[in-house]
Tab-separated table of C-alpha atoms in Angstrom:
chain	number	residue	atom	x	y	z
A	125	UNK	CA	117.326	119.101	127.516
A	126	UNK	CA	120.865	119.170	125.340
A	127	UNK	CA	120.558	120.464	121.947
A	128	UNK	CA	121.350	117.341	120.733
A	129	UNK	CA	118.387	115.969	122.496
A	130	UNK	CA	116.435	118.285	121.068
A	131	UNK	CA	117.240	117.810	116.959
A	132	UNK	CA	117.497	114.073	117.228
A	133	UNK	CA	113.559	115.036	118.884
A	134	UNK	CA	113.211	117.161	116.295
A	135	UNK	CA	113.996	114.333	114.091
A	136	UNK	CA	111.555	112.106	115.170
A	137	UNK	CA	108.787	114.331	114.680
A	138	UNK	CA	109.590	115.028	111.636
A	139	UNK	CA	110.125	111.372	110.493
A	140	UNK	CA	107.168	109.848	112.736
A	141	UNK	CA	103.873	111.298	111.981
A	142	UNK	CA	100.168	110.255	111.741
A	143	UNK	CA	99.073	108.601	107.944
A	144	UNK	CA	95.483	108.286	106.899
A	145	UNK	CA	96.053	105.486	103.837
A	146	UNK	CA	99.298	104.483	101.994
A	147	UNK	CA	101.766	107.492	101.815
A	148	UNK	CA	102.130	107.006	98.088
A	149	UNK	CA	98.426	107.885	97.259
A	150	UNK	CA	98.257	110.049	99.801
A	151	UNK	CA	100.953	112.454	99.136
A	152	UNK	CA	99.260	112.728	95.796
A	153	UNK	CA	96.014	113.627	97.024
A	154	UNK	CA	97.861	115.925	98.750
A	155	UNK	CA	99.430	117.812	96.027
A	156	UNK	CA	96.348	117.248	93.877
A	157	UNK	CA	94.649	119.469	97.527
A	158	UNK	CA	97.387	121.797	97.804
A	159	UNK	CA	96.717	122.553	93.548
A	160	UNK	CA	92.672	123.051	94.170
A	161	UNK	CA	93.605	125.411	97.119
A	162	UNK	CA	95.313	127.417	94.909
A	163	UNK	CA	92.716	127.809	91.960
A	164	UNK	CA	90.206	128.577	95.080
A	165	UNK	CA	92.889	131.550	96.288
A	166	UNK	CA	93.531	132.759	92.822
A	167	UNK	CA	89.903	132.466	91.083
A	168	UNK	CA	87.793	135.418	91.655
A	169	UNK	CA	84.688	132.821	90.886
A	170	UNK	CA	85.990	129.786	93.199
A	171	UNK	CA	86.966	132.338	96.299
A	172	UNK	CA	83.375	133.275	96.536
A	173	UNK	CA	81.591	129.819	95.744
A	174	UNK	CA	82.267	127.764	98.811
A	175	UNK	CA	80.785	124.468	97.099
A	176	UNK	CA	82.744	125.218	93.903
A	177	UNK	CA	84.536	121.818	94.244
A	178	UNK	CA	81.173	120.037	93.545
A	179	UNK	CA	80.273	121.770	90.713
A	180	UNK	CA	82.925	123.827	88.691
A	181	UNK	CA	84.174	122.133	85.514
A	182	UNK	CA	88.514	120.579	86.030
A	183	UNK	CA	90.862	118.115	85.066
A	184	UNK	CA	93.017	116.541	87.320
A	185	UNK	CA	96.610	116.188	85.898
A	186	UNK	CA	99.133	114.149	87.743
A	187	UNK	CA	102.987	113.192	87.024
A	188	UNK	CA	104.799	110.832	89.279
A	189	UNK	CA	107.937	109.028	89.370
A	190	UNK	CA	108.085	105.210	88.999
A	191	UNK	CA	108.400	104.338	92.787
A	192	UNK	CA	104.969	106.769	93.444
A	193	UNK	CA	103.240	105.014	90.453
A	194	UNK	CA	104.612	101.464	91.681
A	195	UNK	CA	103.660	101.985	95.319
A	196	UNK	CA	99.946	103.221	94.045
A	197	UNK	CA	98.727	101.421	91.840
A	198	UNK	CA	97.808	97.957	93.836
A	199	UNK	CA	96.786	99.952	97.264
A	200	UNK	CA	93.583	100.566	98.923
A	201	UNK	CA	92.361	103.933	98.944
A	202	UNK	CA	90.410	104.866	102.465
A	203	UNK	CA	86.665	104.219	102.550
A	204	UNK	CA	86.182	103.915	99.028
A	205	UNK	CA	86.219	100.160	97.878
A	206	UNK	CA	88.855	101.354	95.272
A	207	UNK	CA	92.420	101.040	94.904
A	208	UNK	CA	95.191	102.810	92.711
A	209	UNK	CA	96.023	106.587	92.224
A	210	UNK	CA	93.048	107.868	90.070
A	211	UNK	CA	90.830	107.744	93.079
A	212	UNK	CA	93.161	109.258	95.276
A	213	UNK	CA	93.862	112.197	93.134
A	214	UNK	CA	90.333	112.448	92.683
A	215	UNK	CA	89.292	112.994	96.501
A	216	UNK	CA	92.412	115.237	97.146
A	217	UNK	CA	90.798	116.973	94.451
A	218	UNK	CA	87.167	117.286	96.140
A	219	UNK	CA	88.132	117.073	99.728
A	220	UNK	CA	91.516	117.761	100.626
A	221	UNK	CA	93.215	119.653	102.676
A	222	UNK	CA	96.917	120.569	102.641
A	223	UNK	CA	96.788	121.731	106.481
A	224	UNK	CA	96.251	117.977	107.274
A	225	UNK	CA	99.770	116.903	106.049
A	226	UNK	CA	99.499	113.083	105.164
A	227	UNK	CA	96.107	112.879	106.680
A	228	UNK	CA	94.566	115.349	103.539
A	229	UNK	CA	91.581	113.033	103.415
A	230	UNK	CA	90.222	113.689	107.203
A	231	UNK	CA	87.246	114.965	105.768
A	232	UNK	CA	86.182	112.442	104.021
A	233	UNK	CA	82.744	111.189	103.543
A	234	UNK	CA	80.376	109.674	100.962
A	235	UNK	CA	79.625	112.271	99.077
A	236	UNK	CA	82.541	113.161	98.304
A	237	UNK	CA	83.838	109.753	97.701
A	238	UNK	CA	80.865	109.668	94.626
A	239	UNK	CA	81.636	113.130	93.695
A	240	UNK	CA	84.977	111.617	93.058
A	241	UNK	CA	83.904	108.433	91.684
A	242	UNK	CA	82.451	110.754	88.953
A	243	UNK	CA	85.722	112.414	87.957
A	244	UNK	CA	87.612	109.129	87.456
A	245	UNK	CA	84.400	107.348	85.772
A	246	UNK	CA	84.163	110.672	83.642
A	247	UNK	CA	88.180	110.467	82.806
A	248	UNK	CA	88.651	113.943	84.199
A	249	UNK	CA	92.060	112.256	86.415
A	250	UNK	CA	95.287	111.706	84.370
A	251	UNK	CA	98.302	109.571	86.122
A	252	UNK	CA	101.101	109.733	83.798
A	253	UNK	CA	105.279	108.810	84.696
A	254	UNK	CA	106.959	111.923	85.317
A	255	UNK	CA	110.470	112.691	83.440
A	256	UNK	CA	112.515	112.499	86.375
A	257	UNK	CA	115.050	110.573	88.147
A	258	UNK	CA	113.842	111.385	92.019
A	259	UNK	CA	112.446	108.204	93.729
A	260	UNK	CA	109.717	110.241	95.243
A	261	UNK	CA	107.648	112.714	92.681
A	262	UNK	CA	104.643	114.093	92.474
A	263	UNK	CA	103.344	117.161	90.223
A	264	UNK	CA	99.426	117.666	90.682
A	265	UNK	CA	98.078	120.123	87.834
A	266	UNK	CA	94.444	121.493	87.921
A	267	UNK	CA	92.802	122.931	85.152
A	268	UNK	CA	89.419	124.656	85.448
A	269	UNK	CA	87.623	125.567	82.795
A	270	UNK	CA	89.732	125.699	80.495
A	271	UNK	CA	90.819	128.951	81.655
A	272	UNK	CA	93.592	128.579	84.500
A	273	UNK	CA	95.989	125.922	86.004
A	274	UNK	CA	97.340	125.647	89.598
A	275	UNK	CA	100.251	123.496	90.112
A	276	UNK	CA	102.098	121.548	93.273
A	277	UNK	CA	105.303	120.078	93.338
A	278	UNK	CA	106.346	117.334	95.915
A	279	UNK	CA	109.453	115.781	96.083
A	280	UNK	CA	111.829	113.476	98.488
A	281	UNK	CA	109.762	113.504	101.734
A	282	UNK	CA	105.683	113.012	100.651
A	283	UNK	CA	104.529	116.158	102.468
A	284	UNK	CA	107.503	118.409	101.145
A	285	UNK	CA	105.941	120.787	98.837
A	286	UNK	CA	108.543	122.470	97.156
A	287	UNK	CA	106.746	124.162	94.315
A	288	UNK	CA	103.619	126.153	93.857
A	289	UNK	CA	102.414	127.417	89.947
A	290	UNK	CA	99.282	129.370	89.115
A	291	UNK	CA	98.932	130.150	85.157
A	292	UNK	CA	103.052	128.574	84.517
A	293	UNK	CA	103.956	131.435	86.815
A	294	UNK	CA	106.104	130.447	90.120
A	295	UNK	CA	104.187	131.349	93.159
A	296	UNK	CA	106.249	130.037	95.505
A	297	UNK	CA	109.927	127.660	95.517
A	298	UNK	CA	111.562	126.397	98.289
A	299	UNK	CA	113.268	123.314	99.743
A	300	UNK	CA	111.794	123.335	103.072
A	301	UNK	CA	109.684	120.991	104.912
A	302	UNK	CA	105.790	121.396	104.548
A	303	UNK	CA	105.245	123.533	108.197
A	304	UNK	CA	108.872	124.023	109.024
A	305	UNK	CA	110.885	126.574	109.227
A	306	UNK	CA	114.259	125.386	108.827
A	307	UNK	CA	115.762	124.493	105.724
A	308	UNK	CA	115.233	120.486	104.835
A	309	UNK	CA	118.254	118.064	106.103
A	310	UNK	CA	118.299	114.585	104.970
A	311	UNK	CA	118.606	111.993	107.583
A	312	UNK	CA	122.288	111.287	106.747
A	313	UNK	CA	122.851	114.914	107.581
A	314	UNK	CA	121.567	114.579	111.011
A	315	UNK	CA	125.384	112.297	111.754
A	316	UNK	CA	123.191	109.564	114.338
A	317	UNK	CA	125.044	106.686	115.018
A	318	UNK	CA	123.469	103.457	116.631
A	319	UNK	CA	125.457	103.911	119.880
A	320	UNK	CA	124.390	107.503	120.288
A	321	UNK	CA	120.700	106.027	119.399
A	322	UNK	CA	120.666	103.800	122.025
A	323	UNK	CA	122.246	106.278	124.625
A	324	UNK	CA	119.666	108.838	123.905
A	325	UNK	CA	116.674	106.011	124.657
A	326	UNK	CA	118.307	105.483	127.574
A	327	UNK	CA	119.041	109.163	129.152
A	328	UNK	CA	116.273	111.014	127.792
A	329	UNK	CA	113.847	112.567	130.013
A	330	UNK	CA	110.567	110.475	129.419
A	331	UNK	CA	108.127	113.781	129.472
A	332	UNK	CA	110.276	115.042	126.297
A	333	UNK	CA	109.179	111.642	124.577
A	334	UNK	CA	106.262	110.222	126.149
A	335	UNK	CA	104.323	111.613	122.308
A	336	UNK	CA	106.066	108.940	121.124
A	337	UNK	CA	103.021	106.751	122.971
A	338	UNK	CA	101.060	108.220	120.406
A	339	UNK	CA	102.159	105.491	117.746
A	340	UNK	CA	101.277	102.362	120.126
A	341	UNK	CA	97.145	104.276	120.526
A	342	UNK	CA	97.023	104.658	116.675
A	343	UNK	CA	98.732	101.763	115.294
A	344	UNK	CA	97.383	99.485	118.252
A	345	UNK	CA	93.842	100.789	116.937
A	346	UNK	CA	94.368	100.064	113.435
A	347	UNK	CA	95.993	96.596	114.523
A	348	UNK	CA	92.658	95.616	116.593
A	349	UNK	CA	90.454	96.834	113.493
A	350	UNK	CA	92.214	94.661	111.630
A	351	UNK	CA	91.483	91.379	113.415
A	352	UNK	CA	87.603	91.849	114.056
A	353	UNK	CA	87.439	92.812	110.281
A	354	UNK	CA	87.902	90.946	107.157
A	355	UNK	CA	90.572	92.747	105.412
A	356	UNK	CA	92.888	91.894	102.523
A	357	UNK	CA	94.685	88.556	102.879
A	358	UNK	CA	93.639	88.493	106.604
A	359	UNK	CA	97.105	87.232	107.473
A	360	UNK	CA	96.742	88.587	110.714
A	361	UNK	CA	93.170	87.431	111.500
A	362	UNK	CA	94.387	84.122	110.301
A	363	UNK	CA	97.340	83.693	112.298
A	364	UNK	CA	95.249	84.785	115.660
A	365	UNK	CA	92.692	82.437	114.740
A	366	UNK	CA	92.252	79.732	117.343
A	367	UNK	CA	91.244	77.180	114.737
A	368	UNK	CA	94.734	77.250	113.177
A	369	UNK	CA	95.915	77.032	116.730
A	370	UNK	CA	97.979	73.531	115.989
A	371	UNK	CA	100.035	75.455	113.353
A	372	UNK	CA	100.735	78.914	114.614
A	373	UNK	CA	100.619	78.162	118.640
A	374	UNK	CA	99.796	80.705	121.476
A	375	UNK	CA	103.345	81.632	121.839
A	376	UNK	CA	104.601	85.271	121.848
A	377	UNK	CA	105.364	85.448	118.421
A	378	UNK	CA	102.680	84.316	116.707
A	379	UNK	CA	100.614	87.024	118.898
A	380	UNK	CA	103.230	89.663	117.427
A	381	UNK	CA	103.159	88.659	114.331
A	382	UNK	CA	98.697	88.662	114.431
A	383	UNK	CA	98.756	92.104	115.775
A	384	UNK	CA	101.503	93.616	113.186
A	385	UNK	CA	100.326	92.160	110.232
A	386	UNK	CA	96.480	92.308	111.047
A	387	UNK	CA	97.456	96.556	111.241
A	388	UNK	CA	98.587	96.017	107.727
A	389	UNK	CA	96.216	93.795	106.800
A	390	UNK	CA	93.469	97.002	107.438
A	391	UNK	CA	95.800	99.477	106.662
A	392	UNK	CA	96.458	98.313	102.901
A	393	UNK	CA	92.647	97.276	101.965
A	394	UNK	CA	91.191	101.200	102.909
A	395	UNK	CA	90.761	101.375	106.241
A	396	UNK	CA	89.672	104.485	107.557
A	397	UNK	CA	92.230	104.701	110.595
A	398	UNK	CA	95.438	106.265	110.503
A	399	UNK	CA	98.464	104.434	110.804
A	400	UNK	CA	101.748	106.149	112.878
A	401	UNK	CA	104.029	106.113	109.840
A	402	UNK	CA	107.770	106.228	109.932
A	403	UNK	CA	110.057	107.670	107.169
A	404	UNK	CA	107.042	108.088	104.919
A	405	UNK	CA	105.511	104.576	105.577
A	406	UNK	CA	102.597	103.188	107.425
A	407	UNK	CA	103.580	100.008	107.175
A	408	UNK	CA	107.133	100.852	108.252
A	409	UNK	CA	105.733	102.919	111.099
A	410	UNK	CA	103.220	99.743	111.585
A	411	UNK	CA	106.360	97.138	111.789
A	412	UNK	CA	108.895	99.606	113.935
A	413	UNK	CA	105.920	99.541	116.835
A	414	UNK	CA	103.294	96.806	116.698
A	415	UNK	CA	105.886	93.922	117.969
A	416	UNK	CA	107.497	95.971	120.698
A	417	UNK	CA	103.623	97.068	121.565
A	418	UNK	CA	102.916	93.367	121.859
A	419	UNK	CA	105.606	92.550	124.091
A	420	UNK	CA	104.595	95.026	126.255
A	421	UNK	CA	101.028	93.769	126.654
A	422	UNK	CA	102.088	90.465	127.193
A	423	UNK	CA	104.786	91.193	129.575
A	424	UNK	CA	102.805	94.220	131.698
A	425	UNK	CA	105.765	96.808	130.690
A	426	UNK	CA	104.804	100.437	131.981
A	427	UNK	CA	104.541	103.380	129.641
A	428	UNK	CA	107.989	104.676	130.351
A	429	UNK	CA	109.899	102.131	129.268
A	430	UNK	CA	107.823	101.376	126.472
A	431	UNK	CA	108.650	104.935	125.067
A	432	UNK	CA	112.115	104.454	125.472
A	433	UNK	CA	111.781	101.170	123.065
A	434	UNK	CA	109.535	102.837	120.637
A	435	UNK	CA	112.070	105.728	120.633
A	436	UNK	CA	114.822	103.393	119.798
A	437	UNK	CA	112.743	101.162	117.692
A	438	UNK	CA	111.698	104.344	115.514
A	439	UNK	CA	115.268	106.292	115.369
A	440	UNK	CA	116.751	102.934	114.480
A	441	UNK	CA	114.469	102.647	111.264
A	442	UNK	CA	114.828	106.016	110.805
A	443	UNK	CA	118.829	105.702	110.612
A	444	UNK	CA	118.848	103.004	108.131
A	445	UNK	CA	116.682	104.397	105.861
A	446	UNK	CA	118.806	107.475	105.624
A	447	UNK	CA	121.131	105.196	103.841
A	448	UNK	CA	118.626	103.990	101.406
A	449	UNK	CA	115.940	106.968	100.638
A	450	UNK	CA	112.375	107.036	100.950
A	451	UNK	CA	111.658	104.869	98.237
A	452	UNK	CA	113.945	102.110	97.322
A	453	UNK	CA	113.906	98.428	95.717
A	454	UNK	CA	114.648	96.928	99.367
A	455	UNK	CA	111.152	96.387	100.918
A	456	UNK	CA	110.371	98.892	104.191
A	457	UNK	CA	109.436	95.928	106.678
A	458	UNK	CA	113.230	94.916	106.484
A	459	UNK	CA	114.139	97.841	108.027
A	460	UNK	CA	111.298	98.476	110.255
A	461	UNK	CA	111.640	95.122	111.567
A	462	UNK	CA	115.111	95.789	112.053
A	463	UNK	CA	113.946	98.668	114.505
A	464	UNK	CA	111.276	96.711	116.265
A	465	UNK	CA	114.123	93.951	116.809
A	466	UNK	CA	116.329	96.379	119.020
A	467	UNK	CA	113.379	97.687	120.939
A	468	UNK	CA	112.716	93.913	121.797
A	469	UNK	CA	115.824	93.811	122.931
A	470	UNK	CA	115.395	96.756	125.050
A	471	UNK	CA	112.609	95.915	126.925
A	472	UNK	CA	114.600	92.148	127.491
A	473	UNK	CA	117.266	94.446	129.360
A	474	UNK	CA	119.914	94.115	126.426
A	475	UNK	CA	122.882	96.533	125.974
A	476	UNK	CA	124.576	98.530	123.337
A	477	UNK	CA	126.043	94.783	122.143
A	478	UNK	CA	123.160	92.418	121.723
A	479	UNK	CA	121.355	95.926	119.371
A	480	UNK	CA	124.049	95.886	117.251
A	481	UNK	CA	123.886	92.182	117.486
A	482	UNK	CA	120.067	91.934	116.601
A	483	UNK	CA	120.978	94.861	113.543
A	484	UNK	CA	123.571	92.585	111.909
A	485	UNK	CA	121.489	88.836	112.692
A	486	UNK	CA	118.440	91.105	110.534
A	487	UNK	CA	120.844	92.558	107.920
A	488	UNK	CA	122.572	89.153	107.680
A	489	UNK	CA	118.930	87.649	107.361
A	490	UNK	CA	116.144	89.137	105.002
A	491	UNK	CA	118.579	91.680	103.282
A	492	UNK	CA	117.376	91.400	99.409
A	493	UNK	CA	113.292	91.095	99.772
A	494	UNK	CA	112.163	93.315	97.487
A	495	UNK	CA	109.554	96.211	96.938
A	496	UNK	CA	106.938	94.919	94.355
A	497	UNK	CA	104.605	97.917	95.220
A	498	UNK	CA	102.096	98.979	97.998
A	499	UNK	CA	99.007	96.304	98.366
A	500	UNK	CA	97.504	93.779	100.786
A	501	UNK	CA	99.750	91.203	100.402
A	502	UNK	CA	102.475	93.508	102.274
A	503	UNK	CA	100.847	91.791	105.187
A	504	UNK	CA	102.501	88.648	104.654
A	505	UNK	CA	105.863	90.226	104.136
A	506	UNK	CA	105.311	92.390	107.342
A	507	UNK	CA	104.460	89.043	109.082
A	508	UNK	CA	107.574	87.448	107.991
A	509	UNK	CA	109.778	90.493	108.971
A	510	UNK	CA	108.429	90.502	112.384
A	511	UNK	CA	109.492	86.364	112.842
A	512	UNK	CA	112.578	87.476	111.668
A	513	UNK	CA	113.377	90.446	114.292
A	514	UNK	CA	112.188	88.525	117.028
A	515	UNK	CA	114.096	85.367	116.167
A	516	UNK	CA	117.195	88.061	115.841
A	517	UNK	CA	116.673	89.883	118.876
A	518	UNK	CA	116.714	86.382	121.011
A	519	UNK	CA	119.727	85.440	119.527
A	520	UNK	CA	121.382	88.448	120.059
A	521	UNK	CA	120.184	88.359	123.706
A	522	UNK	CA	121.804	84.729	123.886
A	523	UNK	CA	125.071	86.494	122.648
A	524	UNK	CA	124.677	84.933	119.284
A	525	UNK	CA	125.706	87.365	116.128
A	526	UNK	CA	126.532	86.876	112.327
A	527	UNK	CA	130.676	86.761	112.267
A	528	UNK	CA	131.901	89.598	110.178
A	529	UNK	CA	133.086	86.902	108.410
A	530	UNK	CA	129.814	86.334	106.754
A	531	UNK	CA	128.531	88.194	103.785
A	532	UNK	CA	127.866	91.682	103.828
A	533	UNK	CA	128.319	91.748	107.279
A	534	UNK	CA	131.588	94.083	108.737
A	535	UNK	CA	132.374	93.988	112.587
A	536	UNK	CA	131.949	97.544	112.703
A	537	UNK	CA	127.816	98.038	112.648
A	538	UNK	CA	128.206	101.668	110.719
A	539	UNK	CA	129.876	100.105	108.492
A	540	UNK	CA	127.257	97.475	107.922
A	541	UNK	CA	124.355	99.869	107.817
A	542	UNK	CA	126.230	101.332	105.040
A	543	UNK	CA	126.109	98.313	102.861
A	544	UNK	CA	122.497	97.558	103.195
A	545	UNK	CA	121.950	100.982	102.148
A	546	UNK	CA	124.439	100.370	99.198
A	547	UNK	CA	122.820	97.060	98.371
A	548	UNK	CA	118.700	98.559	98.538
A	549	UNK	CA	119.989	101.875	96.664
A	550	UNK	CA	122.684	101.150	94.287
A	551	UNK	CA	122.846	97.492	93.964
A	552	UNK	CA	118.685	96.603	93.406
A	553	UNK	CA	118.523	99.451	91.072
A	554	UNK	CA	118.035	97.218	88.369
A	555	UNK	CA	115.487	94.353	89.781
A	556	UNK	CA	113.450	98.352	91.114
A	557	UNK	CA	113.009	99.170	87.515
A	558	UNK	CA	112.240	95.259	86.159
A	559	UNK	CA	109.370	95.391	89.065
A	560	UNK	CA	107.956	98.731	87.360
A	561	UNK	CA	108.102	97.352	83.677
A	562	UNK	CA	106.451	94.120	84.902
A	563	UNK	CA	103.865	96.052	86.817
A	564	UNK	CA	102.991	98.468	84.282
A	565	UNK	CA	102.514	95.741	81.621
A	566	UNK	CA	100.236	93.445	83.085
């Protein structure tokens, strides 16, 4: 394997990892965890108490920026019935564990959800807006008993601790990734281009990707759960539903848009399966896979060149959204379903052309939907992204693309990239922080 081959891996590791519950929440249970661990290392009283967490006397203090508090506040919080940031904090605070990453709340069970029940009901969680202007914030403070405070400090990716405090004191500062050893690179920094994306699915060796067939077991999982159960909107459940058969059809996509948005669906009301996120996002890692998964069951495509898509499919996503940050006024199934667009036209046989094609006929298309925070009714936006990358992809495959002529579109596809990313992180700036007000003041 090049060295090339091996960062732009390196990248999708570090981009594409498992996600118990919406990334938002989660990262601040995490912090909340990572806050409690320290108060158990520090505190002569908690170190030798191992149930100390179920009895000892804190407050849970938690500052976030606007897009955390937006993307928390409407969301379902795994196996608890509840929704919003308070609970979350409160079970990183009883059960967490900083080892698990984005899946801090592996250990969950119902005794822990009531012991954390208790500290919200008992007002013993704060959630106030941080002074900051990072999209993606998070400082967890734990006091207990009155006596000390432990502090964790997340910002920019939502398992990059970069700050540990015990009594105001810095334990630890760093800009590194949570379990990596090399100093943090933005995606940007990484210099991908779509035509080296595409050459890289293509060449790779398939044993230095085949994890990559992780994200169809999990998300494929969480995508079944979703249609036996009755969760949020049931958009997907509704869509597979034979009685509405006249309506939606049997036809390929309505079957891709069912499984994708029936993932969400489960995903966004609690469910207690992890989603394969990408950049940060379930439901981005849920959109970038579930319609090239569902091509592949319906069209008997082997494992190999199913990876190949997914890696193409994923490092597309993960390209964009270098342009546009973790957090942004653009909603995340545009540019997942961007991704899941030129892995359908992978597995069609398509070349270089009809990818860059299918980029510009989705950028020329649903460009401008916005974020109005995490909740279930993301499912119906993930449905309609998924309509929109597979009408894309056929078009492109029929040699049909937007002229350069038309709106932000530019013949070269860089170039185009660029001004989506300009549009969801400059130009929505204002209708992002309109969203917030609105949200906040219901």
């Amino acid at each position: 394997m090049t060295d090339r081959f091996a960062e732009i891996i390196g990248l999708i590791k570090k981009e594409v990892k498992p996600a118990l519950g919406c990334t938002e929440p989660i990262a601040v249970a995490l912090a909340v965890a990572k806050a409690v661990e320290i108060i158990e290392d520090k505190c002569a009283c908690c170190s030798k108490d191992k149930d100390w967490r179920e009895s000892a006397d804190f407050n849970v203090r938690v500052a976030v920026s606007g897009n955390i508090l937006k993307n928390g506040m409407g969301v379902g919080i795994p196996g608890t019935g509840m929704v919003g940031l308070y609970i979350a904090a409160a079970l990183g605070a009883v059960c967490g564990k900083s080892a698990y990453g984005l899946e801090v709340l592996h250990d969950l069970d119902n005794s822990y959800i009531a012991r954390a029940k208790e500290l919200v009901e008992q007002k013993r969680v704060k959630i106030e807006l941080a002074d900051t202007d990072k999209k993606l914030y998070i400082k967890a403070s734990v006091r207990i008993n009155d006596e000390h405070c432990a502090s964790a400090v997340i910002e920019n990716d939502h398992d990059n601790i970069v700050e540990t405090y015990f009594d105001d004191n810095i334990l630890a500062s760093s800009r590194k990734d949570v379990g990596d050893t090399g100093e943090h690179r933005e995606t940007k920094e990484y210099g991908l281009t779509v035509k080296e994306i595409c050459d890289f699915a293509r060449d790779v060796d398939f044993d230095d990707i085949s994890f990559i067939l992780e994200s169809r077991d999990l998300n494929l999982a969480l995508s079944e759960e979703g249609l036996k159960g009755d969760y949020g909107l049931k958009v997907g459940k509704t869509i597979h539903c034979s009685k509405h058969l006249d309506v939606f059809g049997n036809d390929f996509m309505s079957y891709a848009m069912a499984m994708t948005a029936a993932a969400s669906d489960a995903r966004m009301a609690g469910c207690t399966l992890p989603a394969m996120s990408n950049s940060g996002s379930g439901n981005q890692g849920i959109t970038v896979t579930m319609p090239v998964i569902a091509y592949a069951i319906k069209h008997g495509i082997d494992d190999r060149t199913l990876a190949r898509a997914l890696v193409l499919s994923h490092l597309v996503a993960i390209h964009i959204k270098g342009y546009l940050g973790k957090l942004s006024a653009l909603c995340g199934c545009v540019i997942a379903s961007t991704g899941s667009a030129c892995g359908l036209v992978y597995l069609r046989g398509g070349s270089y052309e009809a990818v860059c094609s299918a980029i510009k006929n989705m950028i020329g298309n649903i460009t401008g939907m916005v974020c109005d925070g995490a909740k279930v009714g993301c499912a119906m936006k993930v449905a309609s992204g998924v309509a929109s990358a597979i009408q894309s992809a056929v078009l492109a495959m029929d040699g049909t693309c937007i002229s350069e002529n038309d709106g932000i579109i530019e013949k070269d596809i860089e170039k185009t990239i660029r001004n989506l990313g300009q549009i969801g992180s400059v130009g929505m700036q204002s209708a992002d922080n309109m969203i917030l007000d609105i949200m906040v003041c219901k």
